[in-house]
Short mmCIF file of C-alpha atoms in Angstrom, two decimals:
data_model
loop_
_atom_site.label_atom_id
_atom_site.label_comp_id
_atom_site.label_asym_id
_atom_site.label_seq_id
_atom_site.Cartn_x
_atom_site.Cartn_y
_atom_site.Cartn_z
CA GLU P 523 -3.27 4.28 -20.33
CA VAL P 524 -4.08 4.15 -16.63
CA HIS P 525 -5.02 7.41 -14.95
CA LEU P 526 -6.26 8.72 -11.64
CA VAL P 527 -7.54 12.30 -11.73
CA GLU P 528 -8.46 14.12 -8.53
CA SER P 529 -10.75 17.12 -8.31
CA GLY P 530 -12.52 19.18 -5.69
CA GLY P 531 -9.62 20.87 -3.97
CA ASP P 532 -10.29 24.46 -2.96
CA LEU P 533 -9.78 27.19 -0.38
CA VAL P 534 -12.11 26.61 2.56
CA GLN P 535 -12.54 28.25 5.95
CA PRO P 536 -11.74 26.40 9.17
CA GLY P 537 -14.73 24.32 10.20
CA GLY P 538 -15.89 24.01 6.62
CA SER P 539 -16.44 20.98 4.41
CA LEU P 540 -15.15 19.77 1.08
CA ARG P 541 -15.63 16.68 -1.06
CA LEU P 542 -12.76 15.35 -3.12
CA SER P 543 -13.31 13.07 -6.08
CA CYS P 544 -10.99 10.78 -7.99
CA ALA P 545 -11.87 9.47 -11.44
CA ALA P 546 -10.12 6.31 -12.57
CA SER P 547 -9.63 5.29 -16.17
CA GLY P 548 -7.78 2.54 -18.00
CA LEU P 549 -8.03 0.06 -15.12
CA THR P 550 -10.53 -2.33 -13.59
CA PHE P 551 -11.29 0.04 -10.75
CA SER P 552 -13.49 -2.39 -8.86
CA SER P 553 -10.59 -4.83 -8.46
CA TYR P 554 -8.33 -2.51 -6.51
CA GLU P 555 -8.11 -1.19 -3.00
CA MET P 556 -7.71 2.58 -2.88
CA ASN P 557 -6.23 5.17 -0.56
CA TRP P 558 -6.02 8.88 0.04
CA VAL P 559 -2.56 10.18 0.92
CA ARG P 560 -1.78 13.82 1.65
CA GLN P 561 1.28 16.03 1.69
CA ALA P 562 1.35 19.36 3.51
CA PRO P 563 3.36 22.10 1.78
CA GLY P 564 7.07 21.32 2.08
CA LYS P 565 6.40 18.26 4.24
CA GLY P 566 6.41 14.49 3.89
CA LEU P 567 3.73 12.00 2.93
CA GLU P 568 0.88 11.14 5.30
CA TRP P 569 -1.55 8.29 4.70
CA VAL P 570 -5.16 9.40 5.29
CA SER P 571 -7.58 6.59 4.50
CA TYR P 572 -8.02 3.18 2.84
CA ILE P 573 -11.01 1.44 1.30
CA SER P 574 -11.17 -2.15 0.10
CA SER P 575 -12.22 -3.03 -3.43
CA SER P 576 -15.81 -3.71 -2.38
CA GLY P 577 -15.94 -0.84 0.09
CA SER P 578 -16.58 -3.16 3.01
CA VAL P 579 -13.31 -2.49 4.83
CA ILE P 580 -12.26 1.07 5.69
CA TYR P 581 -9.44 2.53 7.76
CA TYR P 582 -8.57 6.09 8.76
CA ALA P 583 -5.60 7.88 10.22
CA ASP P 584 -6.27 9.06 13.77
CA SER P 585 -5.77 12.65 12.61
CA VAL P 586 -8.91 12.50 10.44
CA LYS P 587 -11.04 9.87 12.13
CA GLY P 588 -14.55 11.13 12.79
CA ARG P 589 -14.15 14.04 10.38
CA PHE P 590 -13.37 12.43 7.02
CA THR P 591 -15.32 9.73 5.18
CA ILE P 592 -13.95 7.66 2.31
CA SER P 593 -16.29 6.03 -0.19
CA ARG P 594 -16.29 4.63 -3.69
CA ASP P 595 -18.68 4.01 -6.56
CA ASN P 596 -17.36 1.13 -8.63
CA ALA P 597 -20.04 1.64 -11.27
CA LYS P 598 -18.68 5.16 -11.83
CA ASN P 599 -14.99 4.22 -11.39
CA SER P 600 -14.76 6.87 -8.73
CA LEU P 601 -13.30 7.37 -5.26
CA TYR P 602 -14.39 10.09 -2.85
CA LEU P 603 -13.26 11.79 0.34
CA GLN P 604 -15.81 13.79 2.31
CA MET P 605 -13.93 16.19 4.56
CA ASN P 606 -15.80 17.89 7.41
CA SER P 607 -14.72 20.13 10.30
CA LEU P 608 -11.64 21.11 8.38
CA ARG P 609 -8.63 22.51 10.24
CA ALA P 610 -5.61 24.51 9.16
CA GLU P 611 -3.49 21.40 9.59
CA ASP P 612 -5.53 19.64 6.89
CA THR P 613 -3.99 21.97 4.31
CA ALA P 614 -2.20 19.70 1.85
CA VAL P 615 -2.10 18.21 -1.60
CA TYR P 616 -4.39 15.17 -1.51
CA TYR P 617 -3.46 12.22 -3.69
CA CYS P 618 -5.77 9.46 -4.82
CA ALA P 619 -3.67 6.31 -4.71
CA ARG P 620 -4.22 2.74 -5.89
CA VAL P 621 -2.48 -0.23 -4.35
CA ALA P 622 0.13 -1.90 -6.55
CA ARG P 623 -1.30 -5.38 -6.06
CA GLY P 624 -4.57 -6.66 -4.71
CA GLY P 625 -4.27 -7.55 -1.05
CA TYR P 626 -1.03 -5.64 -0.54
CA TYR P 627 -0.56 -2.14 0.76
CA GLU P 628 2.20 -0.47 -1.18
CA ILE P 629 0.93 2.20 -3.58
CA GLY P 630 1.51 1.54 -7.25
CA LEU P 631 -0.42 4.35 -8.90
CA TRP P 632 -0.89 7.97 -7.84
CA GLY P 633 -3.01 10.78 -9.19
CA GLN P 634 -1.56 14.23 -9.79
CA GLY P 635 -3.04 15.56 -6.56
CA THR P 636 -5.53 18.26 -5.64
CA LEU P 637 -4.73 21.13 -3.27
CA VAL P 638 -6.88 21.76 -0.22
CA THR P 639 -6.21 24.99 1.63
CA VAL P 640 -7.90 25.62 4.96
CA SER P 641 -7.62 29.26 5.93
CA SER P 642 -9.73 32.21 6.96
CA ASP C 25 1.29 2.57 15.23
CA ILE C 26 4.53 1.64 13.49
CA GLN C 27 6.97 4.54 13.30
CA MET C 28 9.33 4.74 10.33
CA THR C 29 12.61 6.60 10.76
CA GLN C 30 14.70 7.49 7.75
CA SER C 31 18.30 8.62 7.75
CA PRO C 32 19.88 10.80 6.68
CA SER C 33 17.24 13.47 6.12
CA SER C 34 19.38 14.87 3.31
CA VAL C 35 22.52 13.86 1.47
CA SER C 36 24.72 15.77 -0.97
CA ALA C 37 26.28 13.60 -3.62
CA SER C 38 27.86 13.78 -7.04
CA VAL C 39 26.94 12.01 -10.26
CA GLY C 40 28.44 8.53 -10.12
CA ASP C 41 28.41 8.32 -6.32
CA ARG C 42 26.97 5.42 -4.38
CA VAL C 43 24.17 6.55 -2.08
CA THR C 44 22.62 4.54 0.74
CA ILE C 45 19.47 5.50 2.62
CA THR C 46 18.37 3.72 5.78
CA CYS C 47 14.84 3.17 7.07
CA ARG C 48 14.10 1.73 10.51
CA ALA C 49 10.73 0.47 11.72
CA SER C 50 9.70 0.74 15.36
CA GLN C 51 8.62 -2.89 15.28
CA GLY C 52 9.17 -5.84 12.94
CA ILE C 53 7.44 -5.61 9.59
CA SER C 54 8.96 -8.67 7.89
CA SER C 55 9.64 -7.52 4.31
CA TRP C 56 6.58 -5.30 3.98
CA LEU C 57 8.53 -2.22 3.01
CA ALA C 58 8.22 0.02 -0.04
CA TRP C 59 10.45 2.78 -1.39
CA TYR C 60 9.24 5.77 -3.40
CA GLN C 61 10.93 8.54 -5.36
CA GLN C 62 9.34 11.99 -5.52
CA LYS C 63 10.46 14.90 -7.67
CA PRO C 64 9.32 18.49 -6.98
CA GLY C 65 5.72 19.13 -7.96
CA LYS C 66 5.15 15.50 -8.90
CA ALA C 67 3.43 12.53 -7.32
CA PRO C 68 5.60 9.82 -5.75
CA LYS C 69 6.68 6.86 -7.83
CA LEU C 70 6.99 3.32 -6.48
CA LEU C 71 10.54 2.02 -6.90
CA ILE C 72 10.68 -1.08 -4.73
CA SER C 73 8.12 -3.27 -2.98
CA ASP C 74 8.60 -6.14 -0.54
CA ALA C 75 11.88 -4.54 0.57
CA SER C 76 13.84 -5.69 -2.47
CA ASN C 77 11.47 -6.22 -5.41
CA LEU C 78 12.41 -3.71 -8.12
CA GLN C 79 9.39 -2.44 -10.01
CA SER C 80 9.19 -2.81 -13.77
CA GLY C 81 10.96 0.00 -15.58
CA VAL C 82 13.04 1.09 -12.57
CA PRO C 83 16.78 1.16 -13.39
CA SER C 84 18.88 -1.63 -11.92
CA ARG C 85 21.15 0.88 -10.15
CA PHE C 86 18.39 1.01 -7.52
CA SER C 87 18.30 -1.83 -5.02
CA GLY C 88 16.66 -2.51 -1.68
CA SER C 89 17.51 -4.84 1.15
CA GLY C 90 16.60 -5.69 4.71
CA SER C 91 13.89 -7.31 6.76
CA GLY C 92 12.42 -7.01 10.21
CA THR C 93 13.20 -3.48 11.38
CA GLU C 94 16.13 -2.27 9.27
CA PHE C 95 16.08 -1.58 5.55
CA THR C 96 18.26 0.15 2.99
CA LEU C 97 17.81 1.72 -0.41
CA THR C 98 21.00 1.91 -2.46
CA ILE C 99 21.65 3.82 -5.64
CA SER C 100 24.82 2.28 -7.00
CA SER C 101 25.83 5.10 -9.36
CA LEU C 102 23.86 8.30 -8.98
CA GLN C 103 22.52 9.79 -12.20
CA PRO C 104 21.28 13.36 -12.79
CA GLU C 105 17.66 12.19 -12.90
CA ASP C 106 18.00 10.58 -9.45
CA PHE C 107 18.15 13.87 -7.58
CA ALA C 108 14.85 13.74 -5.69
CA THR C 109 13.33 12.93 -2.31
CA TYR C 110 12.99 9.29 -1.30
CA TYR C 111 10.46 7.86 1.15
CA CYS C 112 10.05 4.48 2.76
CA GLN C 113 6.61 3.14 3.73
CA GLN C 114 5.66 0.19 5.88
CA ALA C 115 3.02 -1.96 4.17
CA ASN C 116 2.58 -4.34 7.09
CA SER C 117 -0.45 -2.91 8.87
CA PHE C 118 -2.76 0.06 9.23
CA PRO C 119 -2.24 2.90 9.76
CA LEU C 120 0.20 2.89 6.88
CA THR C 121 3.17 5.06 7.76
CA PHE C 122 5.94 6.75 5.81
CA GLY C 123 9.43 7.75 6.76
CA GLY C 124 10.21 11.45 6.91
CA GLY C 125 12.02 11.44 3.59
CA THR C 126 15.60 11.76 2.37
CA LYS C 127 16.44 14.54 -0.03
CA VAL C 128 19.26 13.65 -2.41
CA GLU C 129 20.90 16.86 -3.56
CA ILE C 130 23.62 17.73 -6.02
CA LYS C 131 27.03 18.27 -4.41
#
């Protein structure tokens, strides 16, 4: 069975850093583009970042550009999100999300999410 | 950036009702539109891609239509398990953007 499992969410102070991880199983991880999508408490979905299957193409939402870094290790079937200079507005559940089809941008597989809380 | 506007933001309906949700894009996105269903405390689930392509395992009472800037998601006969929040997403270009969501509630 195909799974994405996020980890690393925590309570962190404003200005702090956190690294999220996503472990993939049951799929050929290296074949798929990946994303991070977040959802603030009681709010809608917000796309955060995208990385191509090889890692050579990366995009960020303006709200996180310069602060967050997406990366992947295909040998470890893992996706990462390094989050620096965290703000209260970054508080959200962060989902690791795989595209449904190679080369297309709808999301076909989601993890269960990991909660990041930024508060003093 | 492409803005996605969903309406209504919430709808109250009864089992067996027909429900239609609209999603408008701020510029043309061809058919690069996806619909998701999200239940409380759960991750979203992809229902429809390419505006009208029903995903495997999704009941046929769900359908999608539209192209360009206006799209609809229709549930032909609402079932108890369909009470959830629905989101559209443009898959045309980065940054990817979602609509604000439509909560389908029990009347």
